[in-house]
Coordinates of C-alpha atoms in Angstrom, one line a residue:
X903 CA -3.1 16.6 31.4
X904 CA -0.2 14.7 32.9
X905 CA 0.6 11.1 31.8
X906 CA -0.6 9.6 35.1
X907 CA -4.0 11.3 34.7
X908 CA -4.3 10.3 31.0
X909 CA -3.4 6.7 32.0
X910 CA -6.1 6.8 34.7
X911 CA -8.7 8.1 32.2
X912 CA -7.6 5.4 29.7
X913 CA -8.1 2.7 32.3
X914 CA -11.4 4.1 33.4
X915 CA -12.6 4.2 29.8
X916 CA -11.5 0.6 29.3
X917 CA -13.3 -0.4 32.4
X918 CA -16.3 1.5 31.1
X919 CA -16.4 -0.6 27.9
X920 CA -17.7 -3.7 29.7
X921 CA -20.2 -1.6 31.5
X922 CA -21.4 -0.2 28.2
X923 CA -21.6 -3.7 26.7
X924 CA -23.6 -5.0 29.7
X925 CA -25.8 -1.9 29.5
X926 CA -26.7 -2.5 25.9
X927 CA -27.0 -6.3 26.3
X928 CA -29.0 -5.9 29.5
X929 CA -31.3 -3.4 27.8
X930 CA -31.9 -5.8 24.9
X931 CA -32.7 -8.6 27.4
X932 CA -35.1 -6.5 29.3
X933 CA -36.8 -5.3 26.2
X934 CA -37.1 -8.9 24.9
X935 CA -38.6 -10.0 28.2
X936 CA -41.1 -7.1 28.1
X937 CA -42.2 -7.9 24.6
X938 CA -42.5 -11.6 25.4
X939 CA -44.7 -11.0 28.4
X940 CA -46.8 -8.1 27.3
X941 CA -46.9 -8.3 23.5
X942 CA -47.2 -11.0 20.9
X943 CA -44.4 -13.6 20.5
X944 CA -44.0 -12.5 16.9
X945 CA -42.6 -9.2 18.0
X946 CA -40.3 -10.9 20.5
X947 CA -39.0 -13.2 17.8
X948 CA -38.3 -10.3 15.4
X949 CA -36.4 -8.5 18.2
X950 CA -34.4 -11.6 19.0
X951 CA -33.3 -11.9 15.3
X952 CA -31.6 -8.6 15.7
X953 CA -30.7 -8.6 19.4
X954 CA -29.0 -12.0 19.6
X955 CA -26.3 -11.4 17.0
X956 CA -25.6 -7.9 18.4
X957 CA -25.4 -9.3 22.0
X958 CA -23.1 -12.2 20.9
X959 CA -20.7 -9.8 19.1
X960 CA -20.5 -7.5 22.1
X961 CA -20.1 -10.3 24.7
X962 CA -17.4 -12.0 22.6
X963 CA -15.4 -8.8 22.5
X964 CA -15.3 -8.7 26.3
X965 CA -13.3 -12.0 26.5
X966 CA -10.8 -10.5 24.0
X967 CA -9.5 -8.1 26.7
X968 CA -7.6 -10.8 28.5
X969 CA -6.6 -12.8 25.4
X970 CA -3.1 -12.5 24.0
X971 CA -3.5 -14.8 21.1
X972 CA -2.2 -13.5 17.8
X973 CA 0.5 -11.3 19.5
X974 CA 3.3 -13.8 18.8
X975 CA 5.5 -13.1 15.8
X976 CA 7.3 -15.8 13.8
X977 CA 11.0 -15.7 14.6
X978 CA 14.0 -17.4 16.2
X979 CA 14.0 -17.6 20.0
X980 CA 17.5 -17.1 21.4
X981 CA 18.5 -18.6 24.8
X982 CA 21.2 -17.4 27.1
X983 CA 23.3 -20.4 26.2
X984 CA 23.0 -19.7 22.5
X985 CA 23.6 -15.9 22.6
X986 CA 25.4 -15.1 25.9
X987 CA 26.7 -11.7 24.7
X988 CA 23.3 -10.5 23.7
X989 CA 21.7 -11.6 26.9
X990 CA 24.5 -10.0 28.9
X991 CA 23.9 -6.7 27.2
X992 CA 20.2 -6.8 27.8
X993 CA 20.6 -7.7 31.4
X994 CA 23.2 -4.9 31.9
X995 CA 20.9 -2.3 30.3
X996 CA 18.0 -3.6 32.4
X997 CA 20.0 -2.8 35.5
X998 CA 20.9 0.6 34.2
X999 CA 17.3 1.6 33.5
X1000 CA 16.1 0.1 36.8
X1001 CA 14.0 -2.9 35.8
X1002 CA 14.3 -6.7 35.4
X1003 CA 15.2 -8.2 32.1
X1004 CA 12.8 -10.0 29.8
X1005 CA 12.1 -13.7 30.2
X1006 CA 12.5 -14.4 26.4
X1007 CA 14.2 -12.8 23.4
X1008 CA 13.1 -13.5 19.9
X1009 CA 14.8 -12.4 16.6
X1010 CA 12.1 -11.5 14.1
X1011 CA 12.0 -10.4 10.4
X1012 CA 10.8 -6.9 11.0
X1013 CA 12.4 -3.4 11.0
X1014 CA 11.3 -3.0 14.5
X1015 CA 11.9 -4.0 18.1
X1016 CA 9.4 -4.3 20.9
X1017 CA 8.5 -5.6 24.4
X1018 CA 5.4 -7.3 25.6
X1019 CA 4.2 -8.4 29.0
X1020 CA 1.8 -11.3 29.2
X1021 CA -0.5 -10.3 32.0
X1022 CA -3.6 -11.4 33.9
X1023 CA -6.3 -9.8 36.0
X1024 CA -6.5 -6.8 33.6
X1025 CA -2.8 -6.2 33.7
X1026 CA -2.3 -6.4 37.4
X1027 CA -0.4 -9.7 37.4
X1028 CA 2.6 -10.2 35.1
X1029 CA 3.1 -13.7 33.8
X1030 CA 6.0 -13.3 31.4
X1031 CA 8.1 -10.5 29.8
X1032 CA 9.1 -10.9 26.1
X1033 CA 11.4 -8.9 23.9
X1034 CA 11.5 -8.9 20.1
X1035 CA 14.4 -7.6 18.0
X1036 CA 14.3 -7.2 14.2
X1037 CA 17.1 -9.0 12.3
X1038 CA 17.3 -6.1 9.9
X1039 CA 18.2 -3.8 12.9
X1040 CA 21.0 -6.1 14.0
X1041 CA 22.2 -6.2 10.3
X1042 CA 22.3 -2.4 9.9
X1043 CA 22.9 -0.7 13.3
X1044 CA 26.1 0.0 15.2
X1045 CA 26.6 -1.4 18.6
X1046 CA 26.0 1.9 20.4
X1047 CA 22.7 2.3 18.5
X1048 CA 21.7 -1.2 19.4
X1049 CA 22.3 -0.3 23.1
X1050 CA 20.0 2.7 22.6
X1051 CA 17.4 0.6 20.9
X1052 CA 17.3 -2.0 23.7
X1053 CA 17.5 0.7 26.3
X1054 CA 14.4 2.3 24.8
X1055 CA 12.4 -1.0 25.0
X1056 CA 13.6 -1.7 28.5
X1057 CA 12.6 1.9 29.4
X1058 CA 9.0 0.9 28.8
X1059 CA 9.5 -1.7 31.5
X1060 CA 11.0 0.7 34.0
X1061 CA 8.2 3.2 33.5
X1062 CA 5.7 0.4 33.9
X1063 CA 4.5 1.3 30.4
X1064 CA 4.1 -2.2 29.1
X1065 CA 1.4 -3.3 31.5
X1066 CA -0.7 -0.4 30.5
X1067 CA 0.3 -0.6 26.8
X1068 CA -0.6 -4.3 26.8
X1069 CA -3.9 -3.7 28.4
X1070 CA -4.8 -0.7 26.3
X1071 CA -3.7 -2.6 23.1
X1072 CA -6.0 -5.5 23.9
X1073 CA -8.7 -3.0 24.8
X1074 CA -8.3 -1.5 21.3
X1075 CA -8.5 -4.9 19.8
X1076 CA -11.6 -5.7 21.8
X1077 CA -13.4 -2.6 20.6
X1078 CA -12.3 -3.2 17.0
X1079 CA -13.7 -6.7 17.2
X1080 CA -17.0 -5.4 18.6
X1081 CA -17.3 -2.9 15.8
X1082 CA -16.4 -5.6 13.2
X1083 CA -19.2 -7.8 14.6
X1084 CA -21.7 -4.9 14.3
X1085 CA -21.4 -4.5 10.5
X1086 CA -25.0 -5.4 9.6
X1087 CA -27.1 -3.1 7.4
X1088 CA -30.1 -2.9 9.8
X1089 CA -31.0 0.4 11.4
X1090 CA -30.6 -1.1 14.9
X1091 CA -27.1 -2.5 14.2
X1092 CA -26.2 0.9 12.7
X1093 CA -27.4 2.7 15.9
X1094 CA -25.5 0.4 18.2
X1095 CA -22.4 0.6 16.0
X1096 CA -22.5 4.4 16.0
X1097 CA -22.6 4.4 19.8
X1098 CA -19.5 2.2 20.1
X1099 CA -17.7 4.1 17.3
X1100 CA -18.1 7.3 19.4
X1101 CA -16.8 5.5 22.5
X1102 CA -13.9 3.9 20.5
X1103 CA -12.8 7.3 19.1
X1104 CA -12.7 8.8 22.7
X1105 CA -10.8 5.7 24.0
X1106 CA -8.3 5.6 21.1
X1107 CA -7.6 9.3 21.4
X1108 CA -6.9 9.1 25.2
X1109 CA -4.9 5.9 25.0
X1110 CA -2.9 7.1 22.0
X1111 CA -1.8 10.2 24.0
X1112 CA -0.6 8.0 26.8
X1113 CA 1.4 5.8 24.4
X1114 CA 3.0 8.8 22.8
X1115 CA 4.2 10.1 26.1
X1116 CA 5.4 6.7 27.0
X1117 CA 7.6 6.7 23.8
X1118 CA 9.2 10.0 24.7
X1119 CA 9.9 8.8 28.3
X1120 CA 11.4 5.6 26.9
X1121 CA 13.6 7.7 24.5
X1122 CA 14.9 9.7 27.5
X1123 CA 15.6 6.5 29.4
X1124 CA 17.6 5.1 26.5
X1125 CA 19.6 8.3 26.1
X1126 CA 20.6 8.2 29.8
X1127 CA 22.1 4.7 29.4
X1128 CA 23.4 4.8 25.8
X1129 CA 24.0 8.5 25.1
X1130 CA 22.0 11.1 23.3
X1131 CA 23.8 10.8 20.0
X1132 CA 23.2 7.0 20.0
X1133 CA 19.5 7.4 20.6
X1134 CA 19.0 10.1 18.0
X1135 CA 21.1 8.1 15.7
X1136 CA 19.0 5.0 16.0
X1137 CA 15.8 7.0 15.4
X1138 CA 17.3 8.2 12.1
X1139 CA 18.8 4.8 11.2
X1140 CA 15.6 2.9 11.7
X1141 CA 14.0 5.1 9.1
X1142 CA 16.9 4.3 6.7
X1143 CA 16.6 0.6 7.3
X1144 CA 12.9 0.7 6.8
X1145 CA 13.3 2.3 3.4
X1146 CA 16.2 0.0 2.5
X1147 CA 14.3 -3.2 3.4
X1148 CA 11.2 -2.2 1.4
X1149 CA 13.4 -1.5 -1.6
X1150 CA 15.4 -4.7 -1.1
X1151 CA 12.3 -6.8 -0.8
X1152 CA 10.6 -5.2 -3.8
X1153 CA 13.5 -5.0 -6.2
X1154 CA 15.9 -7.8 -5.2
X1155 CA 14.0 -10.6 -3.4
X1156 CA 11.4 -10.7 -6.2
X1157 CA 13.9 -11.0 -9.0
X1158 CA 13.6 -14.8 -9.3
X1159 CA 10.1 -15.2 -7.8
X1160 CA 8.2 -15.9 -11.1
X1161 CA 11.0 -18.3 -12.1
X1162 CA 10.5 -20.2 -8.8
X1163 CA 13.7 -19.0 -7.0
X1164 CA 14.7 -17.1 -3.9
X1165 CA 18.2 -16.1 -2.8
X1166 CA 20.0 -18.5 -0.5
X1167 CA 21.5 -15.5 1.6
X1168 CA 18.7 -13.1 2.5
X1169 CA 20.7 -11.4 5.2
X1170 CA 23.9 -11.3 3.1
X1171 CA 22.1 -9.6 0.3
X1172 CA 20.6 -7.0 2.6
X1173 CA 24.0 -6.2 4.1
X1174 CA 25.5 -5.8 0.6
X1175 CA 22.8 -3.3 -0.3
X1176 CA 23.4 -1.3 2.8
X1177 CA 27.2 -1.2 2.0
X1178 CA 26.7 -0.3 -1.7
X1179 CA 28.3 3.1 -2.3
X1180 CA 25.9 4.1 -5.0
X1181 CA 23.0 3.9 -2.5
X1182 CA 24.8 5.9 0.2
X1183 CA 23.6 9.4 -0.9
X1184 CA 20.0 8.3 -0.9
X1185 CA 20.3 6.7 2.5
X1186 CA 22.0 9.8 3.8
X1187 CA 19.1 11.9 2.6
X1188 CA 16.7 9.8 4.6
X1189 CA 19.0 9.9 7.6
X1190 CA 19.3 13.7 7.5
X1191 CA 15.6 14.3 6.9
X1192 CA 13.5 11.4 8.3
X1193 CA 10.1 11.2 6.5
X1194 CA 7.2 12.7 8.4
X1195 CA 4.3 10.3 8.1
X1196 CA 0.7 11.7 8.1
X1197 CA -0.1 12.3 11.7
X1198 CA -3.3 10.9 13.3
X1199 CA -4.7 11.8 16.7
X1200 CA -4.9 8.0 17.2
X1201 CA -1.2 7.4 16.5
X1202 CA 0.7 5.7 19.3
X1203 CA 4.2 7.0 18.3
X1204 CA 5.2 10.7 17.9
X1205 CA 6.7 11.6 14.5
X1206 CA 10.5 10.9 14.3
X1207 CA 11.5 14.5 13.9
X1208 CA 9.5 15.4 17.1
X1209 CA 11.2 12.6 19.0
X1210 CA 14.6 13.8 17.9
X1211 CA 13.8 17.4 18.9
X1212 CA 12.6 16.3 22.3
X1213 CA 15.9 14.4 22.9
X1214 CA 18.0 17.3 21.7
X1215 CA 16.2 19.6 24.1
X1216 CA 17.4 17.5 27.1
X1217 CA 20.9 17.8 28.6
X1218 CA 23.3 15.9 26.4
X1219 CA 24.5 12.5 27.7
X1220 CA 27.9 11.2 26.4
X1221 CA 27.8 7.9 24.6
X1222 CA 29.3 4.5 25.6
X1223 CA 32.9 3.9 24.5
X1224 CA 33.7 1.3 21.8
X1225 CA 30.2 1.4 20.2
X1226 CA 31.2 2.0 16.6
X1227 CA 31.4 -1.7 15.5
X1228 CA 28.5 -3.5 13.9
X1229 CA 25.6 -4.6 16.1
X1230 CA 25.6 -8.0 14.5
X1231 CA 29.0 -8.8 16.1
X1232 CA 27.2 -9.4 19.4
X1233 CA 25.8 -12.6 17.9
X1234 CA 27.9 -15.8 18.2
X1235 CA 27.4 -16.6 14.5
X1236 CA 25.7 -13.6 12.8
X1237 CA 25.2 -15.0 9.3
X1238 CA 23.2 -18.2 10.0
X1239 CA 21.3 -16.6 12.9
X1240 CA 20.1 -13.5 11.0
X1241 CA 19.4 -15.8 8.0
X1242 CA 17.1 -18.0 10.1
X1243 CA 15.3 -15.0 11.6
X1244 CA 14.6 -13.5 8.1
X1245 CA 13.5 -16.8 6.7
X1246 CA 11.1 -17.5 9.6
X1247 CA 8.7 -15.0 8.3
X1248 CA 8.5 -16.4 4.7
X1249 CA 5.1 -17.6 3.6
X1250 CA 4.5 -21.2 2.8
X1251 CA 4.6 -20.3 -0.9
X1252 CA 8.0 -18.6 -0.5
X1253 CA 9.4 -21.6 1.4
X1254 CA 8.6 -23.8 -1.6
X1255 CA 10.8 -21.7 -3.9
X1256 CA 14.3 -23.1 -4.7
X1257 CA 17.2 -21.3 -3.1
X1258 CA 20.2 -20.3 -5.1
X1259 CA 23.1 -17.9 -5.0
X1260 CA 22.7 -14.3 -6.1
X1261 CA 24.5 -14.5 -9.4
X1262 CA 22.4 -17.5 -10.6
X1263 CA 19.3 -15.9 -9.1
X1264 CA 19.7 -12.8 -11.2
X1265 CA 20.5 -14.7 -14.3
X1266 CA 17.6 -17.1 -14.0
X1267 CA 15.1 -14.4 -12.9
X1268 CA 15.9 -11.9 -15.6
X1269 CA 16.2 -14.7 -18.2
X1270 CA 12.7 -15.8 -17.3
X1271 CA 11.3 -12.3 -17.5
X1272 CA 12.9 -11.5 -20.8
X1273 CA 11.8 -14.8 -22.4
X1274 CA 8.2 -14.2 -21.3
X1275 CA 8.3 -10.6 -22.6
X1276 CA 9.7 -11.7 -25.9
X1277 CA 6.9 -14.3 -26.3
X1278 CA 4.4 -11.5 -25.6
X1279 CA 6.0 -9.2 -28.2
X1280 CA 6.4 -11.9 -31.0
X1281 CA 3.0 -13.5 -30.4
X1282 CA 2.2 -17.2 -29.6
X1283 CA 3.9 -18.5 -32.8
X1284 CA 6.3 -15.7 -33.6
X1285 CA 10.1 -16.1 -34.0
X1286 CA 12.9 -13.6 -33.8
X1287 CA 13.6 -14.3 -37.5
X1288 CA 10.1 -13.0 -38.3
X1289 CA 10.7 -9.9 -36.2
X1290 CA 13.9 -9.2 -38.1
X1291 CA 12.0 -9.6 -41.4
X1292 CA 9.5 -6.9 -40.2
X1293 CA 12.3 -4.5 -39.5
X1294 CA 13.9 -5.2 -43.0
X1295 CA 10.5 -4.6 -44.6
X1296 CA 10.2 -1.2 -42.9
X1297 CA 7.5 -2.4 -40.4
X1298 CA 9.5 -2.0 -37.2
X1299 CA 6.7 0.0 -35.7
X1300 CA 4.7 -3.2 -35.5
X1301 CA 7.0 -4.3 -32.7
X1302 CA 6.4 -1.2 -30.6
X1303 CA 4.7 -1.4 -27.2
X1304 CA 1.0 -0.6 -27.9
X1305 CA 0.6 0.6 -24.3
X1306 CA 3.5 3.0 -24.5
X1307 CA 2.4 6.4 -25.9
X1308 CA 4.9 8.6 -27.7
X1309 CA 5.2 12.2 -26.5
X1310 CA 5.2 15.0 -29.0
X1311 CA 4.4 18.7 -29.4
X1312 CA 0.8 20.0 -29.6
X1313 CA 0.8 20.8 -33.3
X1314 CA 2.0 17.3 -34.3
X1315 CA -0.3 15.7 -31.7
X1316 CA -3.4 17.4 -33.2
X1317 CA -2.4 16.5 -36.8
X1318 CA -1.5 12.9 -36.0
X1319 CA -4.6 12.3 -33.8
X1320 CA -7.2 13.8 -36.1
X1321 CA -5.5 12.2 -39.1
X1322 CA -5.9 8.8 -37.5
X1323 CA -9.5 9.4 -36.6
X1324 CA -10.4 10.7 -40.1
X1325 CA -8.6 7.9 -41.9
X1326 CA -10.4 5.3 -39.8
X1327 CA -13.8 7.0 -40.4
X1328 CA -13.1 7.3 -44.2
X1329 CA -12.4 3.5 -44.3
X1330 CA -15.7 2.9 -42.6
X1331 CA -17.6 5.1 -45.1
X1332 CA -16.1 3.7 -48.2
X1333 CA -16.1 0.0 -47.1
X1334 CA -13.1 -2.4 -46.9
X1335 CA -12.2 -2.1 -50.6
X1336 CA -13.8 1.3 -51.6
X1337 CA -11.9 4.2 -53.1
X1338 CA -12.6 7.9 -53.5
X1339 CA -12.9 7.4 -57.3
X1340 CA -15.8 4.9 -56.8
X1341 CA -17.5 7.4 -54.5
X1342 CA -17.3 10.1 -57.1
X1343 CA -18.6 7.7 -59.8
X1344 CA -21.7 7.1 -57.6
X1345 CA -22.3 10.8 -57.3
X1346 CA -22.0 11.2 -61.1
X1347 CA -24.4 8.3 -61.6
X1348 CA -27.0 10.0 -59.4
X1349 CA -26.5 7.5 -56.6
X1350 CA -25.0 10.0 -54.0
X1351 CA -27.6 8.9 -51.4
X1352 CA -25.6 5.6 -51.1
X1353 CA -22.9 7.6 -49.4
X1354 CA -25.3 9.1 -46.8
X1355 CA -25.2 8.0 -43.2
X1356 CA -27.4 4.9 -43.0
X1357 CA -28.4 5.9 -39.5
X1358 CA -30.1 9.0 -40.9
X1359 CA -33.2 7.8 -42.7
X1360 CA -35.6 10.2 -44.5
X1361 CA -39.3 10.1 -43.7
X1362 CA -41.1 7.2 -45.3
X1363 CA -43.5 9.6 -47.1
X1364 CA -40.7 11.5 -48.8
X1365 CA -40.5 11.3 -52.6
X1366 CA -37.3 10.8 -54.7
X1367 CA -36.4 14.5 -54.8
X1368 CA -37.1 15.0 -51.1
X1369 CA -34.9 11.9 -50.3
X1370 CA -32.0 13.4 -52.3
X1371 CA -32.3 16.7 -50.5
X1372 CA -32.5 15.0 -47.2
X1373 CA -29.3 13.0 -47.9
X1374 CA -27.3 15.9 -49.3
X1375 CA -25.9 17.3 -46.0
X1376 CA -24.9 13.8 -44.9
X1377 CA -23.3 13.0 -48.2
X1378 CA -21.3 16.3 -48.1
X1379 CA -20.2 15.7 -44.5
X1380 CA -19.0 12.1 -45.2
X1381 CA -17.4 13.0 -48.5
X1382 CA -15.5 15.8 -46.8
X1383 CA -14.1 13.2 -44.3
X1384 CA -13.0 10.9 -47.2
X1385 CA -11.4 13.8 -49.1
X1386 CA -9.6 15.0 -46.0
X1387 CA -8.2 11.5 -45.4
X1388 CA -6.9 11.2 -49.0
X1389 CA -5.4 14.7 -49.0
X1390 CA -3.7 14.0 -45.7
X1391 CA -2.4 10.7 -47.0
X1392 CA -1.0 12.5 -50.0
X1393 CA 0.8 14.9 -47.7
X1394 CA -0.8 18.0 -49.2
X1395 CA -2.9 18.8 -46.1
X1396 CA -2.7 18.7 -42.3
X1397 CA -4.6 19.7 -39.2
X1398 CA -3.6 22.7 -37.1
X1399 CA -4.1 23.3 -33.4
X1400 CA -6.6 25.9 -32.4
X1401 CA -7.1 26.8 -28.7
X1402 CA -10.4 28.6 -29.5
X1403 CA -12.2 25.8 -31.4
X1404 CA -11.9 22.4 -33.2
X1405 CA -8.6 21.6 -35.1
X1406 CA -8.4 23.5 -38.4
X1407 CA -7.9 21.5 -41.7
X1408 CA -5.3 23.3 -43.8
X1409 CA -4.7 22.4 -47.5
X1410 CA -1.4 23.4 -49.0
X1411 CA -1.3 26.1 -51.6
X1412 CA -2.1 26.7 -54.4
X1413 CA -5.3 24.7 -53.7
X1414 CA -6.0 25.9 -50.2
X1415 CA -9.3 27.7 -51.0
X1416 CA -10.7 25.2 -53.5
X1417 CA -11.8 22.4 -51.2
X1418 CA -15.0 24.0 -49.9
X1419 CA -16.1 25.0 -53.4
X1420 CA -15.4 21.5 -54.8
X1421 CA -17.5 19.9 -52.1
X1422 CA -20.4 22.2 -52.6
X1423 CA -20.5 21.8 -56.4

């Protein structure tokens, strides 16, 4: 199906959404009237309890189609007077792709660029055109790549994509809001929700196909005005900048967060990361092999490798001359401008943090982390002197991280693990101060039943002899555990791995065969 036909189907489906809403709401109103006139008012009231919230949610969604609230991104608007070179480039590229330039340009803190048309009358009347450019892109792209990026966004205008994209986007939001409003647990809400879910899946699938074709058409338009190499280059570079910014925000911007600090040069730090030679190989790997994200039939953008392949299949267009200098040079004063754009997206909590230079930020941030971790290791009242005393006393293991497990081979793992379990169980059997000698003394004194498992009680009618015979297996089992713990502690026995059964207890020779007989005697 050609793009024009898909677009027509998408618009028809969007127009059908109000019809479906009115059909459901009208059906509920007619049913309510019928119940009120021909049945008891109780049934009408019960229906109204369900129908009114459903109708309200659906009708409210209709008004969302024409709304554009929530589309604005926090950023720094740039005027022609403030950034004449940027505006001149945008206007030059607009002429090249055959459209008029945007009415506003805003620099935002996002690894992305976009265009938006504020429209009325279901997209038939354009009120204002807006362009958004990510500060991270200006910080990391070359000038020719910036031309390709802007040409791509303006290509949406020339293909009249933005009117449809804005309309279908708001249509998606409307259906999503309708579905969110139908989240009740009742069977009727579930039935209506299922109906709109099926409609939404069809609409999303058709509109997503239109959007994907629009992206490929805009790529081709950008290649015509900026060159094929520049357009394929910007597709690869955006993936690199996306990875780099996530890494930068996670590993660097957060260094002093817990200590109450943020860097005073957000853009400068990002530029330093991009220029760091130790990161070059990793960035090149992303550049050569752009990640393929999990594809969905509802995705509005084709995968990056598919977009690059589509461009390379077209006749190659030479690039613009002199495009190898940094894109940020098009700004009158790049440092403060990019800094303001990146800072505009900070949360209120982030804006309350103190700003300091990178050297002090690292020192304060790591110092805070290390001090807090030291307090956790030493305990609330511990000191480093006490920690050194533990090491001198041969108790350094007490300072080890209890959450960090050591790795070892299978035989040692079985021996250490079972040894720990048996030793703990032996301590439970003997009591806090009990010894094996005391246990043997109890047996010699005819009090072996005291070592039996207290949870295993003989029948109340059992006599003294029957009670001893009942306790004997438990005594042998528990005494075996105690003896194993003592032999293991004396380093004359160990546990051996067996893939065919439980770990095997092995007593060193010459007493290897005597343990069973001793326990039975």
